[in-house]
Amino acid sequence: MELVGLLAINLGVAVAAATILWLASIPLRDVSIIDMFFALIILAITGVSFLLADATGPLQWLLLTMVLLWGVRITAYLMARNWGHGEDPRYTRLRSWVDSERRFIWLSLRKVFLLQALVLWLASLPVQVGMQQGTEAPGWLAIAGTALWLLGLVTETVADRQLQYFRANPSNKGTVLCTGLWRYSRHPNYFGELCVWWGIWLVACEVPFGFLTIIGPLAYSYLIVNVTGQRTLDKKLAREKPGYAEYMATTSGLIPLPRRKSR
């Protein structure tokens, strides 16, 4: 299949999956389900790309495995963490933008579900291009990308587990997690997530013009750092937790680094 046709089909897959989640959010009154199931959209795009490939080779199987392991892990974690806990406050505040439930339903379709569908389609461009052209044996870029992906997967898994144990202890309520990986980064889980997708991009660089899909990890990085992740969470926690301002002053925002001295 031609690459343009595959990209068009996968954009339709992303929009369709996001629309299904949007429809499910209406009776649940919970826009947060997009956060729990966003990885399934990328998994669907990956699966379609694999099935529509003219031929399959080691590089395609590698990409399929990377996305599958990442997607299953993060979906299971987010479902266990968020299911039954109500709508995320970010989306609850979004409801105040309009004066009726009906208007919010259409607002959430545009501002949340379709926007995320587009970003996830962009983020998965390395996978789509790699699946369409990647029949050759993996080279040194694929090896480097796999190593970076593995670092990211292990980092975000350990960080999520440390955060899970911290939150499970009632005595930690209102305090700041600053041990383990969280001693060296305020958001080691986000760091791991970005390593996963920059690693996948490196693997895609094995195919002709694969490097051009850099727009994918760039878009995903921007979303995580500036929109839904690091900066938004920092502002929220700085308001809610007394010790968080000090934590921000001494701890790297994303990349794990030695702690700075307190001012």
mmCIF file of C-alpha atoms in Angstrom:
data_model
loop_
_atom_site.group_PDB
_atom_site.id
_atom_site.type_symbol
_atom_site.label_atom_id
_atom_site.label_comp_id
_atom_site.label_asym_id
_atom_site.label_seq_id
_atom_site.Cartn_x
_atom_site.Cartn_y
_atom_site.Cartn_z
ATOM 1 C CA MET A 1 0.000 0.000 0.000
ATOM 2 C CA GLU A 2 1.156 3.530 -0.741
ATOM 3 C CA LEU A 3 2.290 5.517 2.290
ATOM 4 C CA VAL A 4 -0.198 8.338 1.708
ATOM 5 C CA GLY A 5 -3.066 5.866 1.653
ATOM 6 C CA LEU A 6 -1.864 4.201 4.847
ATOM 7 C CA LEU A 7 -1.552 7.545 6.636
ATOM 8 C CA ALA A 8 -5.080 8.484 5.565
ATOM 9 C CA ILE A 9 -6.515 5.183 6.759
ATOM 10 C CA ASN A 10 -4.757 5.481 10.101
ATOM 11 C CA LEU A 11 -6.001 9.033 10.588
ATOM 12 C CA GLY A 12 -9.492 7.631 10.113
ATOM 13 C CA VAL A 13 -8.721 4.869 12.634
ATOM 14 C CA ALA A 14 -7.533 7.437 15.190
ATOM 15 C CA VAL A 15 -10.602 9.640 14.705
ATOM 16 C CA ALA A 16 -12.961 6.656 14.869
ATOM 17 C CA ALA A 17 -11.368 5.329 18.065
ATOM 18 C CA ALA A 18 -11.444 8.771 19.689
ATOM 19 C CA THR A 19 -15.093 9.199 18.682
ATOM 20 C CA ILE A 20 -15.996 5.863 20.289
ATOM 21 C CA LEU A 21 -14.304 6.960 23.509
ATOM 22 C CA TRP A 22 -16.122 10.292 23.303
ATOM 23 C CA LEU A 23 -19.480 8.535 22.966
ATOM 24 C CA ALA A 24 -18.638 6.362 25.965
ATOM 25 C CA SER A 25 -17.696 9.445 28.009
ATOM 26 C CA ILE A 26 -21.155 11.000 27.627
ATOM 27 C CA PRO A 27 -23.194 8.579 29.771
ATOM 28 C CA LEU A 28 -20.216 8.120 32.127
ATOM 29 C CA ARG A 29 -19.789 11.905 32.469
ATOM 30 C CA ASP A 30 -16.055 11.269 32.526
ATOM 31 C CA VAL A 31 -13.801 12.727 29.846
ATOM 32 C CA SER A 32 -10.834 11.140 31.642
ATOM 33 C CA ILE A 33 -11.340 7.848 29.818
ATOM 34 C CA ILE A 34 -9.250 9.262 26.962
ATOM 35 C CA ASP A 35 -6.292 9.280 29.371
ATOM 36 C CA MET A 36 -6.833 5.645 30.334
ATOM 37 C CA PHE A 37 -7.248 4.339 26.807
ATOM 38 C CA PHE A 38 -5.142 6.665 24.654
ATOM 39 C CA ALA A 39 -2.534 3.941 24.121
ATOM 40 C CA LEU A 40 -5.196 1.753 22.509
ATOM 41 C CA ILE A 41 -5.486 4.314 19.709
ATOM 42 C CA ILE A 42 -1.778 3.951 18.951
ATOM 43 C CA LEU A 43 -2.079 0.178 19.241
ATOM 44 C CA ALA A 44 -4.903 0.246 16.689
ATOM 45 C CA ILE A 45 -2.832 2.373 14.303
ATOM 46 C CA THR A 46 0.119 0.021 14.740
ATOM 47 C CA GLY A 47 -1.997 -3.057 14.129
ATOM 48 C CA VAL A 48 -3.566 -1.628 10.977
ATOM 49 C CA SER A 49 -0.148 -0.570 9.673
ATOM 50 C CA PHE A 50 1.238 -4.054 10.282
ATOM 51 C CA LEU A 51 -1.712 -5.805 8.617
ATOM 52 C CA LEU A 52 -1.649 -3.521 5.563
ATOM 53 C CA ALA A 53 2.109 -3.795 5.008
ATOM 54 C CA ASP A 54 3.014 -5.290 1.650
ATOM 55 C CA ALA A 55 5.568 -7.521 3.361
ATOM 56 C CA THR A 56 6.818 -8.093 6.888
ATOM 57 C CA GLY A 57 10.388 -8.273 8.114
ATOM 58 C CA PRO A 58 12.395 -8.108 11.354
ATOM 59 C CA LEU A 59 12.094 -4.321 11.631
ATOM 60 C CA GLN A 60 8.316 -4.443 11.436
ATOM 61 C CA TRP A 61 8.103 -7.177 14.024
ATOM 62 C CA LEU A 62 10.415 -5.147 16.245
ATOM 63 C CA LEU A 63 8.182 -2.066 15.992
ATOM 64 C CA LEU A 64 5.066 -4.143 16.645
ATOM 65 C CA THR A 65 6.624 -5.661 19.757
ATOM 66 C CA MET A 66 7.834 -2.307 21.079
ATOM 67 C CA VAL A 67 4.437 -0.633 20.748
ATOM 68 C CA LEU A 68 2.535 -3.675 22.036
ATOM 69 C CA LEU A 69 4.597 -3.993 25.226
ATOM 70 C CA TRP A 70 4.424 -0.258 25.861
ATOM 71 C CA GLY A 71 0.686 -0.061 25.173
ATOM 72 C CA VAL A 72 -0.344 -3.019 27.314
ATOM 73 C CA ARG A 73 1.747 -1.830 30.261
ATOM 74 C CA ILE A 74 0.596 1.766 30.310
ATOM 75 C CA THR A 75 -3.078 0.911 29.710
ATOM 76 C CA ALA A 76 -3.104 -1.626 32.549
ATOM 77 C CA TYR A 77 -1.419 0.859 34.886
ATOM 78 C CA LEU A 78 -3.710 3.763 34.044
ATOM 79 C CA MET A 79 -6.858 1.651 34.350
ATOM 80 C CA ALA A 80 -5.780 0.349 37.756
ATOM 81 C CA ARG A 81 -4.938 3.879 38.897
ATOM 82 C CA ASN A 82 -7.849 5.878 37.501
ATOM 83 C CA TRP A 83 -10.860 3.598 37.041
ATOM 84 C CA GLY A 84 -13.675 4.516 39.407
ATOM 85 C CA HIS A 85 -11.979 7.652 40.729
ATOM 86 C CA GLY A 86 -14.085 10.125 38.783
ATOM 87 C CA GLU A 87 -13.188 12.760 36.245
ATOM 88 C CA ASP A 88 -9.764 14.391 36.281
ATOM 89 C CA PRO A 89 -9.986 17.960 37.696
ATOM 90 C CA ARG A 90 -8.466 19.315 34.457
ATOM 91 C CA TYR A 91 -11.549 18.210 32.561
ATOM 92 C CA THR A 92 -13.909 19.239 35.338
ATOM 93 C CA ARG A 93 -12.548 22.786 34.996
ATOM 94 C CA LEU A 94 -13.131 22.555 31.261
ATOM 95 C CA ARG A 95 -16.834 22.129 31.980
ATOM 96 C CA SER A 96 -16.897 25.678 33.382
ATOM 97 C CA TRP A 97 -16.026 27.033 29.945
ATOM 98 C CA VAL A 98 -19.611 26.537 28.776
ATOM 99 C CA ASP A 99 -23.034 27.005 30.331
ATOM 100 C CA SER A 100 -24.670 23.648 29.552
ATOM 101 C CA GLU A 101 -23.908 19.938 29.447
ATOM 102 C CA ARG A 102 -24.865 19.777 25.780
ATOM 103 C CA ARG A 103 -22.329 22.437 24.816
ATOM 104 C CA PHE A 104 -19.657 20.753 26.908
ATOM 105 C CA ILE A 105 -20.211 17.450 25.109
ATOM 106 C CA TRP A 106 -19.371 19.056 21.759
ATOM 107 C CA LEU A 107 -16.549 21.084 23.313
ATOM 108 C CA SER A 108 -14.954 17.914 24.694
ATOM 109 C CA LEU A 109 -15.142 16.277 21.262
ATOM 110 C CA ARG A 110 -13.169 19.125 19.686
ATOM 111 C CA LYS A 111 -10.809 20.138 22.485
ATOM 112 C CA VAL A 112 -10.043 16.734 23.969
ATOM 113 C CA PHE A 113 -10.869 13.669 21.881
ATOM 114 C CA LEU A 114 -10.257 14.827 18.310
ATOM 115 C CA LEU A 115 -7.229 16.869 19.356
ATOM 116 C CA GLN A 116 -5.684 13.840 21.069
ATOM 117 C CA ALA A 117 -6.510 11.677 18.054
ATOM 118 C CA LEU A 118 -4.505 14.047 15.858
ATOM 119 C CA VAL A 119 -1.561 14.188 18.277
ATOM 120 C CA LEU A 120 -1.497 10.400 18.650
ATOM 121 C CA TRP A 121 -1.602 9.980 14.872
ATOM 122 C CA LEU A 122 1.362 12.347 14.614
ATOM 123 C CA ALA A 123 3.189 10.600 17.467
ATOM 124 C CA SER A 124 2.834 7.267 15.693
ATOM 125 C CA LEU A 125 4.234 8.495 12.357
ATOM 126 C CA PRO A 126 7.554 6.663 12.945
ATOM 127 C CA VAL A 127 5.638 3.418 13.441
ATOM 128 C CA GLN A 128 3.472 3.960 10.367
ATOM 129 C CA VAL A 129 6.415 4.739 8.092
ATOM 130 C CA GLY A 130 8.547 1.981 9.568
ATOM 131 C CA MET A 131 5.777 -0.567 9.059
ATOM 132 C CA GLN A 132 5.259 0.520 5.466
ATOM 133 C CA GLN A 133 8.900 0.326 4.442
ATOM 134 C CA GLY A 134 10.821 -1.578 7.100
ATOM 135 C CA THR A 135 11.463 -5.044 5.712
ATOM 136 C CA GLU A 136 15.260 -4.958 6.037
ATOM 137 C CA ALA A 137 17.222 -6.327 8.996
ATOM 138 C CA PRO A 138 17.696 -3.892 11.889
ATOM 139 C CA GLY A 139 20.957 -1.914 11.855
ATOM 140 C CA TRP A 140 22.811 0.149 14.430
ATOM 141 C CA LEU A 141 20.090 2.816 14.584
ATOM 142 C CA ALA A 142 17.529 0.152 15.445
ATOM 143 C CA ILE A 143 19.843 -1.224 18.115
ATOM 144 C CA ALA A 144 20.327 2.246 19.634
ATOM 145 C CA GLY A 145 16.595 2.930 19.412
ATOM 146 C CA THR A 146 15.736 -0.350 21.105
ATOM 147 C CA ALA A 147 18.180 0.418 23.924
ATOM 148 C CA LEU A 148 16.629 3.880 24.430
ATOM 149 C CA TRP A 149 13.122 2.372 24.292
ATOM 150 C CA LEU A 150 14.070 -0.225 26.908
ATOM 151 C CA LEU A 151 15.561 2.456 29.159
ATOM 152 C CA GLY A 152 12.339 4.418 28.865
ATOM 153 C CA LEU A 153 10.072 1.441 29.501
ATOM 154 C CA VAL A 154 12.003 0.388 32.600
ATOM 155 C CA THR A 155 12.214 3.966 33.898
ATOM 156 C CA GLU A 156 8.507 4.725 33.587
ATOM 157 C CA THR A 157 7.570 1.314 35.011
ATOM 158 C CA VAL A 158 9.771 1.794 38.098
ATOM 159 C CA ALA A 159 8.667 5.430 38.515
ATOM 160 C CA ASP A 160 4.981 4.494 38.294
ATOM 161 C CA ARG A 161 5.452 1.703 40.831
ATOM 162 C CA GLN A 162 7.273 4.015 43.256
ATOM 163 C CA LEU A 163 4.494 6.592 42.927
ATOM 164 C CA GLN A 164 1.851 3.901 43.422
ATOM 165 C CA TYR A 165 3.446 2.710 46.674
ATOM 166 C CA PHE A 166 3.864 6.297 47.880
ATOM 167 C CA ARG A 167 0.204 7.155 47.301
ATOM 168 C CA ALA A 168 -0.952 3.933 48.960
ATOM 169 C CA ASN A 169 0.530 5.054 52.296
ATOM 170 C CA PRO A 170 -1.971 7.374 54.066
ATOM 171 C CA SER A 171 0.843 9.018 56.040
ATOM 172 C CA ASN A 172 2.234 10.466 52.790
ATOM 173 C CA LYS A 173 -0.906 12.486 52.037
ATOM 174 C CA GLY A 174 -0.019 16.115 51.369
ATOM 175 C CA THR A 175 3.709 15.383 51.148
ATOM 176 C CA VAL A 176 6.065 15.255 48.171
ATOM 177 C CA LEU A 177 7.603 12.068 46.784
ATOM 178 C CA CYS A 178 11.325 12.808 46.580
ATOM 179 C CA THR A 179 12.958 9.402 46.887
ATOM 180 C CA GLY A 180 13.955 6.772 44.349
ATOM 181 C CA LEU A 181 13.854 8.043 40.780
ATOM 182 C CA TRP A 182 11.801 11.001 42.002
ATOM 183 C CA ARG A 183 14.860 12.290 43.847
ATOM 184 C CA TYR A 184 16.518 13.076 40.518
ATOM 185 C CA SER A 185 13.524 14.125 38.405
ATOM 186 C CA ARG A 186 10.140 15.621 39.238
ATOM 187 C CA HIS A 187 8.640 13.567 36.415
ATOM 188 C CA PRO A 188 10.707 10.427 35.763
ATOM 189 C CA ASN A 189 7.631 8.698 34.337
ATOM 190 C CA TYR A 190 7.336 11.374 31.640
ATOM 191 C CA PHE A 191 11.064 11.104 30.962
ATOM 192 C CA GLY A 192 10.653 7.378 30.445
ATOM 193 C CA GLU A 193 7.665 7.897 28.170
ATOM 194 C CA LEU A 194 9.617 10.256 25.932
ATOM 195 C CA CYS A 195 12.575 7.840 25.805
ATOM 196 C CA VAL A 196 10.174 5.171 24.534
ATOM 197 C CA TRP A 197 8.988 7.292 21.614
ATOM 198 C CA TRP A 198 12.344 8.787 20.707
ATOM 199 C CA GLY A 199 13.667 5.223 20.709
ATOM 200 C CA ILE A 200 10.922 4.151 18.317
ATOM 201 C CA TRP A 201 11.801 7.099 16.088
ATOM 202 C CA LEU A 202 15.427 5.953 15.962
ATOM 203 C CA VAL A 203 14.260 2.523 14.819
ATOM 204 C CA ALA A 204 12.162 4.152 12.087
ATOM 205 C CA CYS A 205 15.267 6.042 10.913
ATOM 206 C CA GLU A 206 16.445 2.733 9.447
ATOM 207 C CA VAL A 207 13.978 3.120 6.547
ATOM 208 C CA PRO A 208 14.241 5.664 3.698
ATOM 209 C CA PHE A 209 13.207 9.134 4.885
ATOM 210 C CA GLY A 210 12.310 7.725 8.290
ATOM 211 C CA PHE A 211 14.142 10.616 9.918
ATOM 212 C CA LEU A 212 11.434 12.941 8.595
ATOM 213 C CA THR A 213 8.968 11.380 11.027
ATOM 214 C CA ILE A 214 10.705 13.350 13.790
ATOM 215 C CA ILE A 215 7.541 15.454 13.856
ATOM 216 C CA GLY A 216 5.994 12.549 15.769
ATOM 217 C CA PRO A 217 8.194 12.535 18.878
ATOM 218 C CA LEU A 218 8.453 16.336 18.715
ATOM 219 C CA ALA A 219 4.649 16.701 18.855
ATOM 220 C CA TYR A 220 4.372 14.132 21.633
ATOM 221 C CA SER A 221 7.176 15.794 23.613
ATOM 222 C CA TYR A 222 5.467 19.180 23.312
ATOM 223 C CA LEU A 223 2.182 17.703 24.512
ATOM 224 C CA ILE A 224 3.762 16.009 27.538
ATOM 225 C CA VAL A 225 5.984 18.925 28.557
ATOM 226 C CA ASN A 226 3.784 21.922 27.808
ATOM 227 C CA VAL A 227 0.136 20.857 27.620
ATOM 228 C CA THR A 228 -1.020 17.807 29.571
ATOM 229 C CA GLY A 229 2.032 16.830 31.578
ATOM 230 C CA GLN A 230 4.991 18.453 33.242
ATOM 231 C CA ARG A 231 4.122 22.156 33.398
ATOM 232 C CA THR A 232 0.427 21.614 34.123
ATOM 233 C CA LEU A 233 1.174 19.169 36.925
ATOM 234 C CA ASP A 234 3.896 21.386 38.390
ATOM 235 C CA LYS A 235 1.460 24.313 38.654
ATOM 236 C CA LYS A 236 -1.205 22.117 40.241
ATOM 237 C CA LEU A 237 1.126 20.534 42.800
ATOM 238 C CA ALA A 238 2.769 23.871 43.660
ATOM 239 C CA ARG A 239 -0.687 25.126 44.654
ATOM 240 C CA GLU A 240 -1.671 22.024 46.602
ATOM 241 C CA LYS A 241 1.506 20.879 48.366
ATOM 242 C CA PRO A 242 3.485 23.240 50.633
ATOM 243 C CA GLY A 243 6.833 21.559 49.987
ATOM 244 C CA TYR A 244 6.552 21.379 46.229
ATOM 245 C CA ALA A 245 8.071 24.797 45.516
ATOM 246 C CA GLU A 246 11.223 23.717 47.345
ATOM 247 C CA TYR A 247 11.169 20.423 45.444
ATOM 248 C CA MET A 248 10.976 22.331 42.147
ATOM 249 C CA ALA A 249 13.925 24.499 43.159
ATOM 250 C CA THR A 250 16.182 21.518 43.860
ATOM 251 C CA THR A 251 15.051 18.832 41.411
ATOM 252 C CA SER A 252 15.285 18.566 37.622
ATOM 253 C CA GLY A 253 11.967 18.913 35.841
ATOM 254 C CA LEU A 254 12.340 16.003 33.446
ATOM 255 C CA ILE A 255 15.805 14.524 32.795
ATOM 256 C CA PRO A 256 17.165 12.756 35.904
ATOM 257 C CA LEU A 257 20.068 14.818 37.273
ATOM 258 C CA PRO A 258 21.802 15.264 40.640
ATOM 259 C CA ARG A 259 19.814 17.485 42.969
ATOM 260 C CA ARG A 260 20.665 21.166 43.181
ATOM 261 C CA LYS A 261 21.422 22.888 46.454
ATOM 262 C CA SER A 262 18.494 24.666 48.055
ATOM 263 C CA ARG A 263 18.612 28.420 47.815
#
